[in-house]
Amino acid sequence: MMETQKNNPLTRKQPTPPQWEVPSPPPVRDRLNLPPHWRMFIKVTLIGVLTLLLMIPMMMIENLISERERTAENATDEVHQKWSGSQTVLGPVLTIPFKDIVRMDSDGKTEKIISVINVLPETLEITGNIRTEELKRGLYEVVVYNSPIEMKGTFVLPEELNIPGGNLNDLQLDEAMINIGISDLRGIGEQITMTFGEQTLVFNPGIPHNQLLTSGVSCKADVHPLFNNGQTISFSVKLQLRGSESLYFAPLGKTTSVALTSDCRTPSFNGAFLPDHRDVTDTGFTSEWKVMHLNRNYPQALSENNWNDEVIKSVFGVDMLMPVQHYQKSMRSVKYAMLIILLTFVVSFFVEVLQKKQVHPLQYLLIGLALCLFYSLLISISEHTGFTTAYTVAS
């Protein structure tokens, strides 16, 4: 009985099968057959190569920003062409032509001199109130302005009045004209009139004698009291002027005073002279200039035609600027993009080394592409919402 149970295969104890252990994978060093410092060197090299490759999409993003900025500039120029451009006001100037003056040239031949003399004001006071407004062209905002300008002053006969080859009798006083230089005549909003002594003058477009001023308005004036009796003639003229970007003046008076007020919060004072007093607040600015004739490089009476450049060099005024546009801010951000990408890669690399966790090079690439995507979103969103909101959303 016992023997039968022992030989019975059903009751016989089966041998325990051997337990096979799954071998652990060989260490990385064994697979690559490289020491740790070589593996680290290769990883750093790959990170450097990825950083250089990411410069390609960042350069494309910079080109995109430049293209969008050029589009905005074209829209701005189109608005300026329809409204009015930057304005430079020169004058008023008293222009008197000569009679025919004959002189001898170097070859012994006689020639006629037909020219003019430009008499500048003794005093010139300019006041203006620049009221800005924003016009939209698609996505873009363009700053333009309307400005009532009042010019007051006096004319006297300059002591340094010199007529080459002639004298005061050679002046055609009946042809004397008052000229006011205005760089863009489209900006004139109302008829221009002047009180000149006891006269009321009405201006017409164009400057017949354009040796000094090339664009503006002019009218004839009776200047006999100025030359015959040596009187001082006062004048007053008002301009309703509109323009864009900037407003400049020339210090044509022996003493020139300019006082401007505006609701523009971001002015930039430029030109040959900065204001003696300025006050910029959140509601606008006020500024005052005072320029003497000793501060410029031309006299009170200009009898030659080579003073135009000197007059242009002496202009001063203010630029009405918008706050830094989002394209400029985006471009500044992109300039630091490679630094941000490299810093992110360095942080990831040190986390990998210190915590001994492998980060695949493809993951580094995805991190860099995500940062590139951030700058792309920043550009597109900022055109609609502004830079700060776009930065938050893109992040």
PDB file of C-alpha atoms in Angstrom, residues 233-353:
ATOM      1  CA  ILE A 233       6.311 148.146 -36.528  1.00  0.00           C
ATOM      2  CA  SER A 234       4.582 145.557 -34.381  1.00  0.00           C
ATOM      3  CA  PHE A 235       2.868 142.534 -35.823  1.00  0.00           C
ATOM      4  CA  SER A 236       0.557 139.762 -34.702  1.00  0.00           C
ATOM      5  CA  VAL A 237      -0.515 136.668 -36.609  1.00  0.00           C
ATOM      6  CA  LYS A 238      -2.479 133.562 -35.683  1.00  0.00           C
ATOM      7  CA  LEU A 239      -2.160 130.138 -37.280  1.00  0.00           C
ATOM      8  CA  GLN A 240      -4.515 127.212 -36.942  1.00  0.00           C
ATOM      9  CA  LEU A 241      -2.051 124.488 -37.742  1.00  0.00           C
ATOM     10  CA  ARG A 242      -2.355 120.744 -37.758  1.00  0.00           C
ATOM     11  CA  GLY A 243       0.389 118.208 -38.181  1.00  0.00           C
ATOM     12  CA  SER A 244       1.877 115.005 -36.886  1.00  0.00           C
ATOM     13  CA  GLU A 245       4.939 113.749 -35.061  1.00  0.00           C
ATOM     14  CA  SER A 246       6.666 117.091 -34.403  1.00  0.00           C
ATOM     15  CA  LEU A 247       6.427 120.881 -34.293  1.00  0.00           C
ATOM     16  CA  TYR A 248       9.546 123.019 -34.753  1.00  0.00           C
ATOM     17  CA  PHE A 249      10.375 126.737 -34.855  1.00  0.00           C
ATOM     18  CA  ALA A 250      13.364 128.829 -35.913  1.00  0.00           C
ATOM     19  CA  PRO A 251      14.814 131.572 -33.652  1.00  0.00           C
ATOM     20  CA  LEU A 252      14.551 134.324 -36.254  1.00  0.00           C
ATOM     21  CA  GLY A 253      14.015 137.120 -33.751  1.00  0.00           C
ATOM     22  CA  LYS A 254      16.830 139.010 -32.155  1.00  0.00           C
ATOM     23  CA  THR A 255      15.127 137.702 -29.043  1.00  0.00           C
ATOM     24  CA  THR A 256      12.925 134.669 -29.613  1.00  0.00           C
ATOM     25  CA  SER A 257      10.594 133.345 -26.916  1.00  0.00           C
ATOM     26  CA  VAL A 258       8.522 130.195 -27.400  1.00  0.00           C
ATOM     27  CA  ALA A 259       5.975 128.831 -24.917  1.00  0.00           C
ATOM     28  CA  LEU A 260       4.160 125.572 -25.660  1.00  0.00           C
ATOM     29  CA  THR A 261       1.560 123.603 -23.728  1.00  0.00           C
ATOM     30  CA  SER A 262       0.139 120.236 -24.703  1.00  0.00           C
ATOM     31  CA  ASP A 263      -1.783 117.210 -23.489  1.00  0.00           C
ATOM     32  CA  CYS A 264       0.956 114.935 -24.856  1.00  0.00           C
ATOM     33  CA  ARG A 265       2.428 112.898 -22.009  1.00  0.00           C
ATOM     34  CA  THR A 266       5.500 111.613 -23.847  1.00  0.00           C
ATOM     35  CA  PRO A 267       7.236 114.634 -25.437  1.00  0.00           C
ATOM     36  CA  SER A 268      10.788 114.586 -26.740  1.00  0.00           C
ATOM     37  CA  PHE A 269      12.464 117.999 -26.920  1.00  0.00           C
ATOM     38  CA  ASN A 270      14.878 118.128 -29.838  1.00  0.00           C
ATOM     39  CA  GLY A 271      16.665 120.508 -32.135  1.00  0.00           C
ATOM     40  CA  ALA A 272      19.402 123.060 -31.652  1.00  0.00           C
ATOM     41  CA  PHE A 273      18.053 124.316 -28.303  1.00  0.00           C
ATOM     42  CA  LEU A 274      16.452 122.608 -25.336  1.00  0.00           C
ATOM     43  CA  PRO A 275      13.765 124.412 -23.334  1.00  0.00           C
ATOM     44  CA  ASP A 276      14.865 126.607 -20.447  1.00  0.00           C
ATOM     45  CA  HIS A 277      11.902 125.366 -18.427  1.00  0.00           C
ATOM     46  CA  ARG A 278       9.858 122.229 -18.857  1.00  0.00           C
ATOM     47  CA  ASP A 279       7.285 120.357 -16.844  1.00  0.00           C
ATOM     48  CA  VAL A 280       6.055 116.920 -17.959  1.00  0.00           C
ATOM     49  CA  THR A 281       3.172 115.348 -16.036  1.00  0.00           C
ATOM     50  CA  ASP A 282       0.598 112.619 -16.554  1.00  0.00           C
ATOM     51  CA  THR A 283      -1.746 115.171 -18.111  1.00  0.00           C
ATOM     52  CA  GLY A 284       0.681 116.830 -20.544  1.00  0.00           C
ATOM     53  CA  PHE A 285       3.631 119.199 -20.618  1.00  0.00           C
ATOM     54  CA  THR A 286       4.594 122.858 -20.631  1.00  0.00           C
ATOM     55  CA  SER A 287       7.853 124.181 -22.031  1.00  0.00           C
ATOM     56  CA  GLU A 288       9.537 127.537 -22.583  1.00  0.00           C
ATOM     57  CA  TRP A 289      12.482 128.571 -24.752  1.00  0.00           C
ATOM     58  CA  LYS A 290      14.365 131.844 -24.943  1.00  0.00           C
ATOM     59  CA  VAL A 291      16.980 132.184 -27.675  1.00  0.00           C
ATOM     60  CA  MET A 292      19.148 135.237 -28.379  1.00  0.00           C
ATOM     61  CA  HIS A 293      20.520 136.188 -31.777  1.00  0.00           C
ATOM     62  CA  LEU A 294      23.991 135.567 -30.352  1.00  0.00           C
ATOM     63  CA  ASN A 295      23.111 131.871 -30.025  1.00  0.00           C
ATOM     64  CA  ARG A 296      22.736 131.340 -33.771  1.00  0.00           C
ATOM     65  CA  ASN A 297      25.049 131.724 -36.752  1.00  0.00           C
ATOM     66  CA  TYR A 298      23.295 134.300 -38.971  1.00  0.00           C
ATOM     67  CA  PRO A 299      22.581 138.062 -38.735  1.00  0.00           C
ATOM     68  CA  GLN A 300      19.307 139.974 -38.625  1.00  0.00           C
ATOM     69  CA  ALA A 301      19.530 140.982 -42.282  1.00  0.00           C
ATOM     70  CA  LEU A 302      20.264 138.261 -44.822  1.00  0.00           C
ATOM     71  CA  SER A 303      21.291 139.604 -48.201  1.00  0.00           C
ATOM     72  CA  GLU A 304      22.789 136.419 -49.592  1.00  0.00           C
ATOM     73  CA  ASN A 305      21.207 133.100 -50.515  1.00  0.00           C
ATOM     74  CA  ASN A 306      23.521 130.855 -48.504  1.00  0.00           C
ATOM     75  CA  TRP A 307      21.857 131.245 -45.101  1.00  0.00           C
ATOM     76  CA  ASN A 308      19.146 128.634 -45.567  1.00  0.00           C
ATOM     77  CA  ASP A 309      21.252 125.804 -44.146  1.00  0.00           C
ATOM     78  CA  GLU A 310      22.158 127.846 -41.075  1.00  0.00           C
ATOM     79  CA  VAL A 311      18.506 128.664 -40.430  1.00  0.00           C
ATOM     80  CA  ILE A 312      17.532 124.994 -40.707  1.00  0.00           C
ATOM     81  CA  LYS A 313      20.310 124.020 -38.309  1.00  0.00           C
ATOM     82  CA  SER A 314      18.933 126.387 -35.665  1.00  0.00           C
ATOM     83  CA  VAL A 315      15.378 125.008 -35.485  1.00  0.00           C
ATOM     84  CA  PHE A 316      14.104 123.538 -32.234  1.00  0.00           C
ATOM     85  CA  GLY A 317      10.873 122.130 -30.915  1.00  0.00           C
ATOM     86  CA  VAL A 318       9.161 119.004 -29.665  1.00  0.00           C
ATOM     87  CA  ASP A 319       8.321 115.541 -30.953  1.00  0.00           C
ATOM     88  CA  MET A 320       4.993 114.081 -29.891  1.00  0.00           C
ATOM     89  CA  LEU A 321       5.823 110.455 -29.226  1.00  0.00           C
ATOM     90  CA  MET A 322       3.625 107.518 -28.388  1.00  0.00           C
ATOM     91  CA  PRO A 323       4.765 105.375 -25.456  1.00  0.00           C
ATOM     92  CA  VAL A 324       7.243 102.707 -26.562  1.00  0.00           C
ATOM     93  CA  GLN A 325       5.326 100.613 -29.078  1.00  0.00           C
ATOM     94  CA  HIS A 326       4.769  96.924 -28.557  1.00  0.00           C
ATOM     95  CA  TYR A 327       6.949  96.092 -31.569  1.00  0.00           C
ATOM     96  CA  GLN A 328       9.908  97.763 -29.931  1.00  0.00           C
ATOM     97  CA  LYS A 329       9.199  95.967 -26.668  1.00  0.00           C
ATOM     98  CA  SER A 330       8.850  92.640 -28.472  1.00  0.00           C
ATOM     99  CA  MET A 331      12.129  93.209 -30.296  1.00  0.00           C
ATOM    100  CA  ARG A 332      13.859  93.974 -27.013  1.00  0.00           C
ATOM    101  CA  SER A 333      12.452  90.752 -25.557  1.00  0.00           C
ATOM    102  CA  VAL A 334      13.662  88.711 -28.529  1.00  0.00           C
ATOM    103  CA  LYS A 335      17.154  90.181 -28.146  1.00  0.00           C
ATOM    104  CA  TYR A 336      17.367  88.405 -24.789  1.00  0.00           C
ATOM    105  CA  ALA A 337      15.739  85.180 -26.053  1.00  0.00           C
ATOM    106  CA  MET A 338      18.984  83.263 -26.483  1.00  0.00           C
ATOM    107  CA  LEU A 339      20.020  84.190 -22.955  1.00  0.00           C
ATOM    108  CA  ILE A 340      16.692  82.869 -21.613  1.00  0.00           C
ATOM    109  CA  ILE A 341      16.975  79.661 -23.651  1.00  0.00           C
ATOM    110  CA  LEU A 342      20.558  79.069 -22.557  1.00  0.00           C
ATOM    111  CA  LEU A 343      19.684  79.755 -18.916  1.00  0.00           C
ATOM    112  CA  THR A 344      16.778  77.277 -19.107  1.00  0.00           C
ATOM    113  CA  PHE A 345      19.054  74.626 -20.616  1.00  0.00           C
ATOM    114  CA  VAL A 346      21.696  75.190 -17.932  1.00  0.00           C
ATOM    115  CA  VAL A 347      19.122  74.838 -15.138  1.00  0.00           C
ATOM    116  CA  SER A 348      17.787  71.611 -16.692  1.00  0.00           C
ATOM    117  CA  PHE A 349      21.306  70.272 -17.080  1.00  0.00           C
ATOM    118  CA  PHE A 350      22.211  70.909 -13.434  1.00  0.00           C
ATOM    119  CA  VAL A 351      18.963  69.286 -12.305  1.00  0.00           C
ATOM    120  CA  GLU A 352      19.894  66.291 -14.427  1.00  0.00           C
ATOM    121  CA  VAL A 353      23.372  66.089 -12.920  1.00  0.00           C
TER     122      VAL A 353
END
